[in-house]
Amino acid sequence: MTLRLAVLLLALMRAGMPRILVAIFVAALAANTYFPSFHWTMMTESLFCSVGAIAFAACIDFFRTGRVGFLALFSFGVSVMAGIRPIGLALAPLVFVAAWLAGHRSAVSRTVLVLAAVLPLALGVGAEFAARRIEHGSDQSSVLPNALLGK
């Protein structure tokens, strides 16, 4: 828990967030009884939040620097989140929105931005699909339609 929080807080501070707001953010997380419980348990929620904190730190650094590697890390983080909990795929549009927003001021070509957004996302989702198929066979159904459509 400490490492993911440190990565996220450092990204916020590098982005120029005032220290007082970072302190309020830390206090709010400490006051929340659900978030600190991840430190003592190993559940999918804990892994999902850990990967999410690191992925969103990469997104913040991408907006700050415009470096495509941070976009690729954010995209891969979202795909890993989707592998941990299928609702993580609902965050996939954020990868493309981030690429579109930064594409207007980036010196990198749009093709490189699209590849940095699509390839890690496809790699992570494909790896999760292959791992599930190897472990459970081909007759398993996904919970993703129910998660995205609320049925």
Short mmCIF file of the C-alpha atoms (twelve columns), coordinates in Angstrom:
data_MODEL
# 
_entry.id   MODEL 
# 
loop_
_atom_site.group_PDB 
_atom_site.id 
_atom_site.type_symbol 
_atom_site.label_atom_id 
_atom_site.label_alt_id 
_atom_site.label_comp_id 
_atom_site.label_asym_id 
_atom_site.label_seq_id 
_atom_site.Cartn_x 
_atom_site.Cartn_y 
_atom_site.Cartn_z 
_atom_site.pdbx_PDB_model_num 
ATOM 1   C CA . MET A 1   0.000   0.000   0.000   1 
ATOM 2   C CA . THR A 2   2.783   2.397   0.852   1 
ATOM 3   C CA . LEU A 3   4.554   2.086   -2.500  1 
ATOM 4   C CA . ARG A 4   1.441   2.692   -4.606  1 
ATOM 5   C CA . LEU A 5   0.485   5.680   -2.487  1 
ATOM 6   C CA . ALA A 6   4.009   7.094   -2.692  1 
ATOM 7   C CA . VAL A 7   4.028   6.752   -6.484  1 
ATOM 8   C CA . LEU A 8   0.672   8.526   -6.778  1 
ATOM 9   C CA . LEU A 9   1.570   11.289  -4.315  1 
ATOM 10  C CA . LEU A 10  4.909   11.966  -6.011  1 
ATOM 11  C CA . ALA A 11  3.141   12.219  -9.373  1 
ATOM 12  C CA . LEU A 12  0.664   14.704  -7.893  1 
ATOM 13  C CA . MET A 13  3.462   16.779  -6.381  1 
ATOM 14  C CA . ARG A 14  5.487   16.736  -9.631  1 
ATOM 15  C CA . ALA A 15  2.365   17.940  -11.434 1 
ATOM 16  C CA . GLY A 16  2.305   20.991  -9.184  1 
ATOM 17  C CA . MET A 17  -0.462  20.116  -6.760  1 
ATOM 18  C CA . PRO A 18  -0.089  22.239  -3.607  1 
ATOM 19  C CA . ARG A 19  1.315   20.336  -0.649  1 
ATOM 20  C CA . ILE A 20  -1.693  21.220  1.486   1 
ATOM 21  C CA . LEU A 21  -4.016  19.459  -0.981  1 
ATOM 22  C CA . VAL A 22  -1.711  16.428  -1.010  1 
ATOM 23  C CA . ALA A 23  -1.854  16.413  2.812   1 
ATOM 24  C CA . ILE A 24  -5.671  16.612  2.708   1 
ATOM 25  C CA . PHE A 25  -5.703  13.726  0.208   1 
ATOM 26  C CA . VAL A 26  -3.522  11.597  2.498   1 
ATOM 27  C CA . ALA A 27  -5.679  12.466  5.522   1 
ATOM 28  C CA . ALA A 28  -8.826  11.517  3.610   1 
ATOM 29  C CA . LEU A 29  -7.312  8.171   2.652   1 
ATOM 30  C CA . ALA A 30  -6.194  7.560   6.243   1 
ATOM 31  C CA . ALA A 31  -9.664  8.414   7.590   1 
ATOM 32  C CA . ASN A 32  -11.332 6.021   5.140   1 
ATOM 33  C CA . THR A 33  -11.729 2.645   6.839   1 
ATOM 34  C CA . TYR A 34  -12.029 0.728   3.561   1 
ATOM 35  C CA . PHE A 35  -8.786  1.882   1.909   1 
ATOM 36  C CA . PRO A 36  -6.346  1.016   4.774   1 
ATOM 37  C CA . SER A 37  -7.928  -2.447  5.110   1 
ATOM 38  C CA . PHE A 38  -6.163  -3.372  1.860   1 
ATOM 39  C CA . HIS A 39  -2.899  -3.387  3.792   1 
ATOM 40  C CA . TRP A 40  -3.954  -6.463  5.762   1 
ATOM 41  C CA . THR A 41  -5.762  -8.465  3.113   1 
ATOM 42  C CA . MET A 42  -5.017  -9.891  -0.313  1 
ATOM 43  C CA . MET A 43  -8.152  -9.398  -2.362  1 
ATOM 44  C CA . THR A 44  -8.849  -8.370  -5.919  1 
ATOM 45  C CA . GLU A 45  -9.930  -4.953  -4.629  1 
ATOM 46  C CA . SER A 46  -6.489  -4.438  -3.110  1 
ATOM 47  C CA . LEU A 47  -4.695  -5.401  -6.311  1 
ATOM 48  C CA . PHE A 48  -7.121  -3.348  -8.403  1 
ATOM 49  C CA . CYS A 49  -6.503  -0.219  -6.306  1 
ATOM 50  C CA . SER A 50  -2.741  -0.761  -6.261  1 
ATOM 51  C CA . VAL A 51  -2.503  -1.087  -10.030 1 
ATOM 52  C CA . GLY A 52  -4.969  1.789   -10.436 1 
ATOM 53  C CA . ALA A 53  -2.899  4.146   -8.298  1 
ATOM 54  C CA . ILE A 54  0.237   3.385   -10.301 1 
ATOM 55  C CA . ALA A 55  -1.639  3.631   -13.624 1 
ATOM 56  C CA . PHE A 56  -3.171  6.996   -12.747 1 
ATOM 57  C CA . ALA A 57  0.211   8.254   -11.550 1 
ATOM 58  C CA . ALA A 58  1.499   7.395   -15.036 1 
ATOM 59  C CA . CYS A 59  -1.467  9.260   -16.547 1 
ATOM 60  C CA . ILE A 60  -0.669  12.337  -14.459 1 
ATOM 61  C CA . ASP A 61  2.982   12.146  -15.531 1 
ATOM 62  C CA . PHE A 62  1.886   11.747  -19.164 1 
ATOM 63  C CA . PHE A 63  -0.127  14.963  -18.983 1 
ATOM 64  C CA . ARG A 64  2.763   16.699  -17.237 1 
ATOM 65  C CA . THR A 65  5.536   15.619  -19.621 1 
ATOM 66  C CA . GLY A 66  3.834   14.389  -22.793 1 
ATOM 67  C CA . ARG A 67  6.143   11.360  -22.850 1 
ATOM 68  C CA . VAL A 68  4.550   8.442   -24.664 1 
ATOM 69  C CA . GLY A 69  6.034   5.878   -22.283 1 
ATOM 70  C CA . PHE A 70  3.761   7.160   -19.538 1 
ATOM 71  C CA . LEU A 71  0.745   6.750   -21.828 1 
ATOM 72  C CA . ALA A 72  1.808   3.179   -22.588 1 
ATOM 73  C CA . LEU A 73  2.208   2.478   -18.859 1 
ATOM 74  C CA . PHE A 74  -1.234  3.957   -18.184 1 
ATOM 75  C CA . SER A 75  -2.736  1.850   -20.977 1 
ATOM 76  C CA . PHE A 76  -1.077  -1.321  -19.703 1 
ATOM 77  C CA . GLY A 77  -2.198  -0.521  -16.161 1 
ATOM 78  C CA . VAL A 78  -5.802  -0.216  -17.321 1 
ATOM 79  C CA . SER A 79  -5.529  -3.572  -19.112 1 
ATOM 80  C CA . VAL A 80  -4.111  -5.209  -15.970 1 
ATOM 81  C CA . MET A 81  -6.950  -3.645  -13.960 1 
ATOM 82  C CA . ALA A 82  -9.384  -5.211  -16.436 1 
ATOM 83  C CA . GLY A 83  -7.659  -8.554  -15.932 1 
ATOM 84  C CA . ILE A 84  -8.043  -8.271  -12.168 1 
ATOM 85  C CA . ARG A 85  -11.641 -7.064  -12.229 1 
ATOM 86  C CA . PRO A 86  -13.588 -6.889  -15.519 1 
ATOM 87  C CA . ILE A 87  -15.032 -3.480  -14.656 1 
ATOM 88  C CA . GLY A 88  -11.525 -2.139  -15.317 1 
ATOM 89  C CA . LEU A 89  -12.392 -2.208  -19.021 1 
ATOM 90  C CA . ALA A 90  -14.775 0.647   -18.350 1 
ATOM 91  C CA . LEU A 91  -11.627 2.762   -17.838 1 
ATOM 92  C CA . ALA A 92  -10.302 1.959   -21.326 1 
ATOM 93  C CA . PRO A 93  -11.892 5.059   -22.910 1 
ATOM 94  C CA . LEU A 94  -9.806  7.200   -20.542 1 
ATOM 95  C CA . VAL A 95  -6.661  5.993   -22.301 1 
ATOM 96  C CA . PHE A 96  -7.942  7.285   -25.618 1 
ATOM 97  C CA . VAL A 97  -9.218  10.524  -24.095 1 
ATOM 98  C CA . ALA A 98  -5.783  11.102  -22.551 1 
ATOM 99  C CA . ALA A 99  -4.088  10.462  -25.899 1 
ATOM 100 C CA . TRP A 100 -6.514  12.809  -27.660 1 
ATOM 101 C CA . LEU A 101 -6.127  15.598  -25.083 1 
ATOM 102 C CA . ALA A 102 -2.345  15.443  -25.062 1 
ATOM 103 C CA . GLY A 103 -2.148  14.903  -28.816 1 
ATOM 104 C CA . HIS A 104 -2.888  18.559  -29.476 1 
ATOM 105 C CA . ARG A 105 0.215   19.746  -27.644 1 
ATOM 106 C CA . SER A 106 2.526   16.768  -28.115 1 
ATOM 107 C CA . ALA A 107 5.470   16.711  -30.495 1 
ATOM 108 C CA . VAL A 108 4.867   12.986  -31.042 1 
ATOM 109 C CA . SER A 109 2.889   11.907  -34.088 1 
ATOM 110 C CA . ARG A 110 -0.688  10.782  -33.661 1 
ATOM 111 C CA . THR A 111 0.242   7.335   -34.945 1 
ATOM 112 C CA . VAL A 112 2.706   6.857   -32.103 1 
ATOM 113 C CA . LEU A 113 0.101   8.063   -29.592 1 
ATOM 114 C CA . VAL A 114 -2.472  5.605   -30.930 1 
ATOM 115 C CA . LEU A 115 0.034   2.747   -30.840 1 
ATOM 116 C CA . ALA A 116 1.051   3.657   -27.283 1 
ATOM 117 C CA . ALA A 117 -2.609  3.558   -26.286 1 
ATOM 118 C CA . VAL A 118 -3.752  0.476   -28.215 1 
ATOM 119 C CA . LEU A 119 -0.834  -1.982  -28.061 1 
ATOM 120 C CA . PRO A 120 -0.419  -2.200  -24.246 1 
ATOM 121 C CA . LEU A 121 -4.183  -2.340  -23.817 1 
ATOM 122 C CA . ALA A 122 -4.500  -5.149  -26.357 1 
ATOM 123 C CA . LEU A 123 -1.479  -6.959  -24.920 1 
ATOM 124 C CA . GLY A 124 -2.876  -6.952  -21.398 1 
ATOM 125 C CA . VAL A 125 -6.400  -7.966  -22.398 1 
ATOM 126 C CA . GLY A 126 -5.056  -10.655 -24.743 1 
ATOM 127 C CA . ALA A 127 -2.747  -12.063 -22.065 1 
ATOM 128 C CA . GLU A 128 -5.596  -12.204 -19.558 1 
ATOM 129 C CA . PHE A 129 -7.867  -13.904 -22.099 1 
ATOM 130 C CA . ALA A 130 -5.168  -16.459 -22.957 1 
ATOM 131 C CA . ALA A 131 -4.423  -17.157 -19.284 1 
ATOM 132 C CA . ARG A 132 -8.115  -17.642 -18.510 1 
ATOM 133 C CA . ARG A 133 -8.532  -19.959 -21.497 1 
ATOM 134 C CA . ILE A 134 -5.467  -22.014 -20.521 1 
ATOM 135 C CA . GLU A 135 -6.646  -22.340 -16.925 1 
ATOM 136 C CA . HIS A 136 -10.385 -22.848 -17.446 1 
ATOM 137 C CA . GLY A 137 -10.794 -24.036 -21.025 1 
ATOM 138 C CA . SER A 138 -12.822 -22.507 -23.819 1 
ATOM 139 C CA . ASP A 139 -16.317 -23.061 -22.424 1 
ATOM 140 C CA . GLN A 140 -16.121 -20.300 -19.822 1 
ATOM 141 C CA . SER A 141 -18.254 -17.213 -20.214 1 
ATOM 142 C CA . SER A 142 -17.178 -13.728 -19.227 1 
ATOM 143 C CA . VAL A 143 -18.812 -11.556 -16.582 1 
ATOM 144 C CA . LEU A 144 -17.890 -8.440  -18.562 1 
ATOM 145 C CA . PRO A 145 -21.259 -8.018  -20.348 1 
ATOM 146 C CA . ASN A 146 -23.050 -8.140  -17.002 1 
ATOM 147 C CA . ALA A 147 -20.573 -5.721  -15.441 1 
ATOM 148 C CA . LEU A 148 -20.775 -3.174  -18.250 1 
ATOM 149 C CA . LEU A 149 -24.522 -3.419  -18.879 1 
ATOM 150 C CA . GLY A 150 -25.595 -3.895  -15.266 1 
ATOM 151 C CA . LYS A 151 -27.689 -6.999  -15.914 1 
# 
